[in-house]
One Martini backbone bead per residue (centre of mass of N, CA, C, O) as a GRO file, in nm:
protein
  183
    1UNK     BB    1  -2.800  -3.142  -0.622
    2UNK     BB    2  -2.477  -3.181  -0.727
    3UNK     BB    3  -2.377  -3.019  -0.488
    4UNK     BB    4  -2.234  -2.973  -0.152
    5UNK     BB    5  -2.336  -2.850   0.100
    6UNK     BB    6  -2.231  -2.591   0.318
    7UNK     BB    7  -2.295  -2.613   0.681
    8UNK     BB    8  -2.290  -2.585   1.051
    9UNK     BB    9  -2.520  -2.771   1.186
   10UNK     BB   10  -2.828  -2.977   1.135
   11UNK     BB   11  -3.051  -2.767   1.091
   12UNK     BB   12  -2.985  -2.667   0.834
   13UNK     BB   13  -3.006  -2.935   0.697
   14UNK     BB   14  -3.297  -2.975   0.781
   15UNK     BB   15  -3.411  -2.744   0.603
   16UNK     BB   16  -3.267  -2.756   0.358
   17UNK     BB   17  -3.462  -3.069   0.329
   18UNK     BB   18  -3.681  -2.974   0.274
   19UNK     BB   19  -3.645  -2.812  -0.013
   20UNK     BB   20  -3.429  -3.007  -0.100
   21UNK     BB   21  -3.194  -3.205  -0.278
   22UNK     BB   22  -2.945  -3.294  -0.089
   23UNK     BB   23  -2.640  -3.270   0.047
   24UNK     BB   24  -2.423  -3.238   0.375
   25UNK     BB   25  -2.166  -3.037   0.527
   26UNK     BB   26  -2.059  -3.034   0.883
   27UNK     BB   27  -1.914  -2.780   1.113
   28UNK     BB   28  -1.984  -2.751   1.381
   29UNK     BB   29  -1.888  -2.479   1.340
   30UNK     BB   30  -1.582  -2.277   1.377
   31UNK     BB   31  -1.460  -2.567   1.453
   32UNK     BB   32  -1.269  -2.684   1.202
   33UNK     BB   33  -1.147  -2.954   1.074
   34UNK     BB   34  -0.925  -3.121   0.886
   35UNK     BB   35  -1.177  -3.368   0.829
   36UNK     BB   36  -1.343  -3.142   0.700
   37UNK     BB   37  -1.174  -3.006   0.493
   38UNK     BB   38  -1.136  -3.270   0.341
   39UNK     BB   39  -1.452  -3.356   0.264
   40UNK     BB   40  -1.439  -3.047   0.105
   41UNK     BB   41  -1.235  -3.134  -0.096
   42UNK     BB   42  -1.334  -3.388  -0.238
   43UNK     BB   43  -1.623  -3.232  -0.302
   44UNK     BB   44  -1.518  -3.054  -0.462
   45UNK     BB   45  -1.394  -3.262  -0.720
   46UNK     BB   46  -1.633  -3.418  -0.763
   47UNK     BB   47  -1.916  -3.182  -0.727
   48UNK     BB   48  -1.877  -2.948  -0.506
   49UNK     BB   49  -1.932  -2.633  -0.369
   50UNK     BB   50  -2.173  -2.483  -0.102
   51UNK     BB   51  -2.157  -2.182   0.076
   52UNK     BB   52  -2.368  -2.218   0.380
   53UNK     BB   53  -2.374  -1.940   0.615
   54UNK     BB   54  -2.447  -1.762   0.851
   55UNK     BB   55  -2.525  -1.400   0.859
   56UNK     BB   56  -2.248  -1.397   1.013
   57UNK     BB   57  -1.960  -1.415   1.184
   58UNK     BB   58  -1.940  -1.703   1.261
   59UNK     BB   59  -1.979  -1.745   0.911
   60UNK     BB   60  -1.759  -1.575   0.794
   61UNK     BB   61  -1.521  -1.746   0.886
   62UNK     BB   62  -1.594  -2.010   0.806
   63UNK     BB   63  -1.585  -1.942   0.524
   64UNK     BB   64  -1.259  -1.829   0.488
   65UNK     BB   65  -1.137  -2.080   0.599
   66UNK     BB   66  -1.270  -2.255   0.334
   67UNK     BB   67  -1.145  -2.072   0.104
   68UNK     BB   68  -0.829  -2.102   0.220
   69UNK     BB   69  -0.858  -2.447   0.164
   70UNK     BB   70  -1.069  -2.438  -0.077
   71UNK     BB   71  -1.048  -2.308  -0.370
   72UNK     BB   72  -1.335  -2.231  -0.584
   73UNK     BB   73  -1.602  -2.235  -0.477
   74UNK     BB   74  -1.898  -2.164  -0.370
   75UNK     BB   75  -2.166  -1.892  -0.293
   76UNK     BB   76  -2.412  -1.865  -0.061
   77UNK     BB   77  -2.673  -1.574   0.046
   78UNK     BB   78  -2.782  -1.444   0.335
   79UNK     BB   79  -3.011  -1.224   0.440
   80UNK     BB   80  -3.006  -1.125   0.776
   81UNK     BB   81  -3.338  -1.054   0.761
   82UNK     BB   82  -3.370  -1.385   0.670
   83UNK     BB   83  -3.242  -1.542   0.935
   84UNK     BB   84  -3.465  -1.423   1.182
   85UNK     BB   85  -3.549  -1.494   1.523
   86UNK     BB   86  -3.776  -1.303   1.662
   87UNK     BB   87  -3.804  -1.436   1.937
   88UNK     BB   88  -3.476  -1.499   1.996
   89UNK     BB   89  -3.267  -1.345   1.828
   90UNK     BB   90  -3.141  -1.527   1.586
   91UNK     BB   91  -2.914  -1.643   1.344
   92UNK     BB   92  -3.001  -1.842   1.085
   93UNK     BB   93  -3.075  -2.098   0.830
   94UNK     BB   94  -3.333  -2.210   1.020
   95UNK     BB   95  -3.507  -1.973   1.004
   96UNK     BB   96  -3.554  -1.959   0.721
   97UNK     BB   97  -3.746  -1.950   0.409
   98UNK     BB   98  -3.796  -2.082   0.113
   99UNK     BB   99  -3.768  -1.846  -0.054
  100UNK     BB  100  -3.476  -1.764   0.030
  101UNK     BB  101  -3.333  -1.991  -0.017
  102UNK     BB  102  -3.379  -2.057  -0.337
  103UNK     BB  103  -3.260  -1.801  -0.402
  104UNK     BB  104  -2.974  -1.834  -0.268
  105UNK     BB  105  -2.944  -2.098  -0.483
  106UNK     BB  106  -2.951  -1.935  -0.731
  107UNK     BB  107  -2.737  -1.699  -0.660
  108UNK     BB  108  -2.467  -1.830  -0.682
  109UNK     BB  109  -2.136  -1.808  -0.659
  110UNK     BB  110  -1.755  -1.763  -0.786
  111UNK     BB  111  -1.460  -1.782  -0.734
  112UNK     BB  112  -1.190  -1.629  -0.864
  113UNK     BB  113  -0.896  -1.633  -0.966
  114UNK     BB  114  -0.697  -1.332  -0.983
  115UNK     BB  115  -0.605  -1.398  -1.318
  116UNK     BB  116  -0.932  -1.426  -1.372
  117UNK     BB  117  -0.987  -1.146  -1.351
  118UNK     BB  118  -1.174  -0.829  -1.389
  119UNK     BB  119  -1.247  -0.546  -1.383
  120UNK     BB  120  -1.358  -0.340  -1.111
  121UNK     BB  121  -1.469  -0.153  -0.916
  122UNK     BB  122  -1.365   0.129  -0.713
  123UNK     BB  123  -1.316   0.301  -0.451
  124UNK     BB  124  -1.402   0.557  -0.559
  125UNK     BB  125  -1.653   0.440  -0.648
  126UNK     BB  126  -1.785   0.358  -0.394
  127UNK     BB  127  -1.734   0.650  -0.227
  128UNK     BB  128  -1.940   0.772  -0.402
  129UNK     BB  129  -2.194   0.602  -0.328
  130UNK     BB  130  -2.143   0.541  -0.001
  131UNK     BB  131  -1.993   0.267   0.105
  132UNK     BB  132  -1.746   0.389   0.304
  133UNK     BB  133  -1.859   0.660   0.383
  134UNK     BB  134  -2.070   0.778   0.598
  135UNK     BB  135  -2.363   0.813   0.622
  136UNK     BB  136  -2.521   0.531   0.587
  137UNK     BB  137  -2.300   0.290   0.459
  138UNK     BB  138  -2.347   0.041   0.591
  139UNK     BB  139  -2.631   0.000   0.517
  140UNK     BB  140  -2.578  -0.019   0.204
  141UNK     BB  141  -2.406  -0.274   0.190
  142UNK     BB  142  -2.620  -0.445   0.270
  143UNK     BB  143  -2.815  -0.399   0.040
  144UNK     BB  144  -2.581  -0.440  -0.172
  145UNK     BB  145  -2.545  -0.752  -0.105
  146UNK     BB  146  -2.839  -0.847  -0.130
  147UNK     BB  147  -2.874  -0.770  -0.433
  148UNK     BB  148  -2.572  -0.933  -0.534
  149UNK     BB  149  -2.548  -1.193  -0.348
  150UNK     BB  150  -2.281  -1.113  -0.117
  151UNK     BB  151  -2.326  -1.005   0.109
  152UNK     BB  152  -2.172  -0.871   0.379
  153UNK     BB  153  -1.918  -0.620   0.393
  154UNK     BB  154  -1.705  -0.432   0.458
  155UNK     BB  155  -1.530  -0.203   0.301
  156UNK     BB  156  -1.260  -0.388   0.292
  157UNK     BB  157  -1.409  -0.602   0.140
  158UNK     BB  158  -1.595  -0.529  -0.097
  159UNK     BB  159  -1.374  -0.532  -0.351
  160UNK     BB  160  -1.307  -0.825  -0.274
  161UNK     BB  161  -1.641  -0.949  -0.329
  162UNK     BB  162  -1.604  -0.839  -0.653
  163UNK     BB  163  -1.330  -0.960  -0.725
  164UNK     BB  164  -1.443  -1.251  -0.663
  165UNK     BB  165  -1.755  -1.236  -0.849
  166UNK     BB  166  -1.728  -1.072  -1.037
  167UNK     BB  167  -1.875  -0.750  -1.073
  168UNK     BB  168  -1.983  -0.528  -1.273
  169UNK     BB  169  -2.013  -0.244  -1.318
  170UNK     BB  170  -2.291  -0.251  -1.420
  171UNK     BB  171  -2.408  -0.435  -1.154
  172UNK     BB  172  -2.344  -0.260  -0.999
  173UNK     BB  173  -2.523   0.002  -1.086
  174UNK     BB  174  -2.743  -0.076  -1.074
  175UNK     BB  175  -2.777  -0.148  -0.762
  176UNK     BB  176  -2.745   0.162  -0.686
  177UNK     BB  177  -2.981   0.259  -0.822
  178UNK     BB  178  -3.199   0.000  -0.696
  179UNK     BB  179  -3.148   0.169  -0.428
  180UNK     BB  180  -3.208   0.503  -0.485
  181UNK     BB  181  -3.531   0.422  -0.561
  182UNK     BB  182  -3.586   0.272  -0.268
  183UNK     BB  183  -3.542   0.576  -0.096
   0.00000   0.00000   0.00000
């Protein structure tokens, strides 16, 4: 891989190291440091980066502190039910297996700055999908994110990493049809 994955620590790594041929920086957990900040700042300029986080709450904190720190990442996505360590209960990127891994990281998204995004679904239209509120719309997003490569978000998260990854009408609409038919 040309880019270097950012990954939260040692474990992840060495998984990840299992499957691919990469180099990794380690954010130690969500306690990120500014050497830490400033290592993924040189990797962005030089190969690029791809954040590849837990799919978990302090894994989205990481991405986020990372993305406002370093902006135009890439990021690779991890649905939640292929990260969970089923003995232990646990959840992380060193519990995938071989091809969600290779999934996630063939998957790769790219954050485009504000100007030049271009529209994408609009509130209203979530709203009809069932995305924003009413029974089971929490599980839609969930399967929602998982179809577009673009991870779990609650509601008000939804719109913006839709018009973060532009996600166009099109790739919307299709993924919420073939949601609507494995049901």
């Amino acid at each position: 891989m040309k880019e270097i994955i950012v990954v939260e620590g040692k474990n992840d790594t060495h998984t990840l190291k299992r499957y691919v041929a990469c180099d990794t920086i380690e954010t130690s957990g969500s306690g990120i440091t500014k050497a830490t900040i400033e290592k993924i700042r040189l990797a962005s300029e030089r190969r690029g980066v791809i954040i590849f986080t837990d799919p978990d709450f302090p894994g989205q904190k990481i991405r986020h502190i990372i993305e406002q720190a370093v902006p135009g990442c890439k990021h690779a996505f991890l649905p939640k039910h292929a990260a969970i360590d089923k003995e232990k209960g646990k959840v992380g990127i060193e519990h995938a297996a071989k091809e969600d891994i290779l999934e996630a990281l063939d998957s790769v998204k790219t954050t485009l700055p504000e100007e030049e995004r271009e529209e994408t679904p609009s509130w209203g239209e979530l709203h009809e999908a069932g995305l924003l509120a009413g029974p089971g719309a929490r599980e839609k997003r969930q399967k929602l994110g998982d179809e577009l490569h673009i991870g779990y978000t609650n509601g008000k998260q939804l719109v913006k990493r839709l018009q973060q990854f532009q996600i166009s009408r099109a790739e919307f609409y299709h993924a919420v049809q073939k949601l609507e038919e494995k049901e």
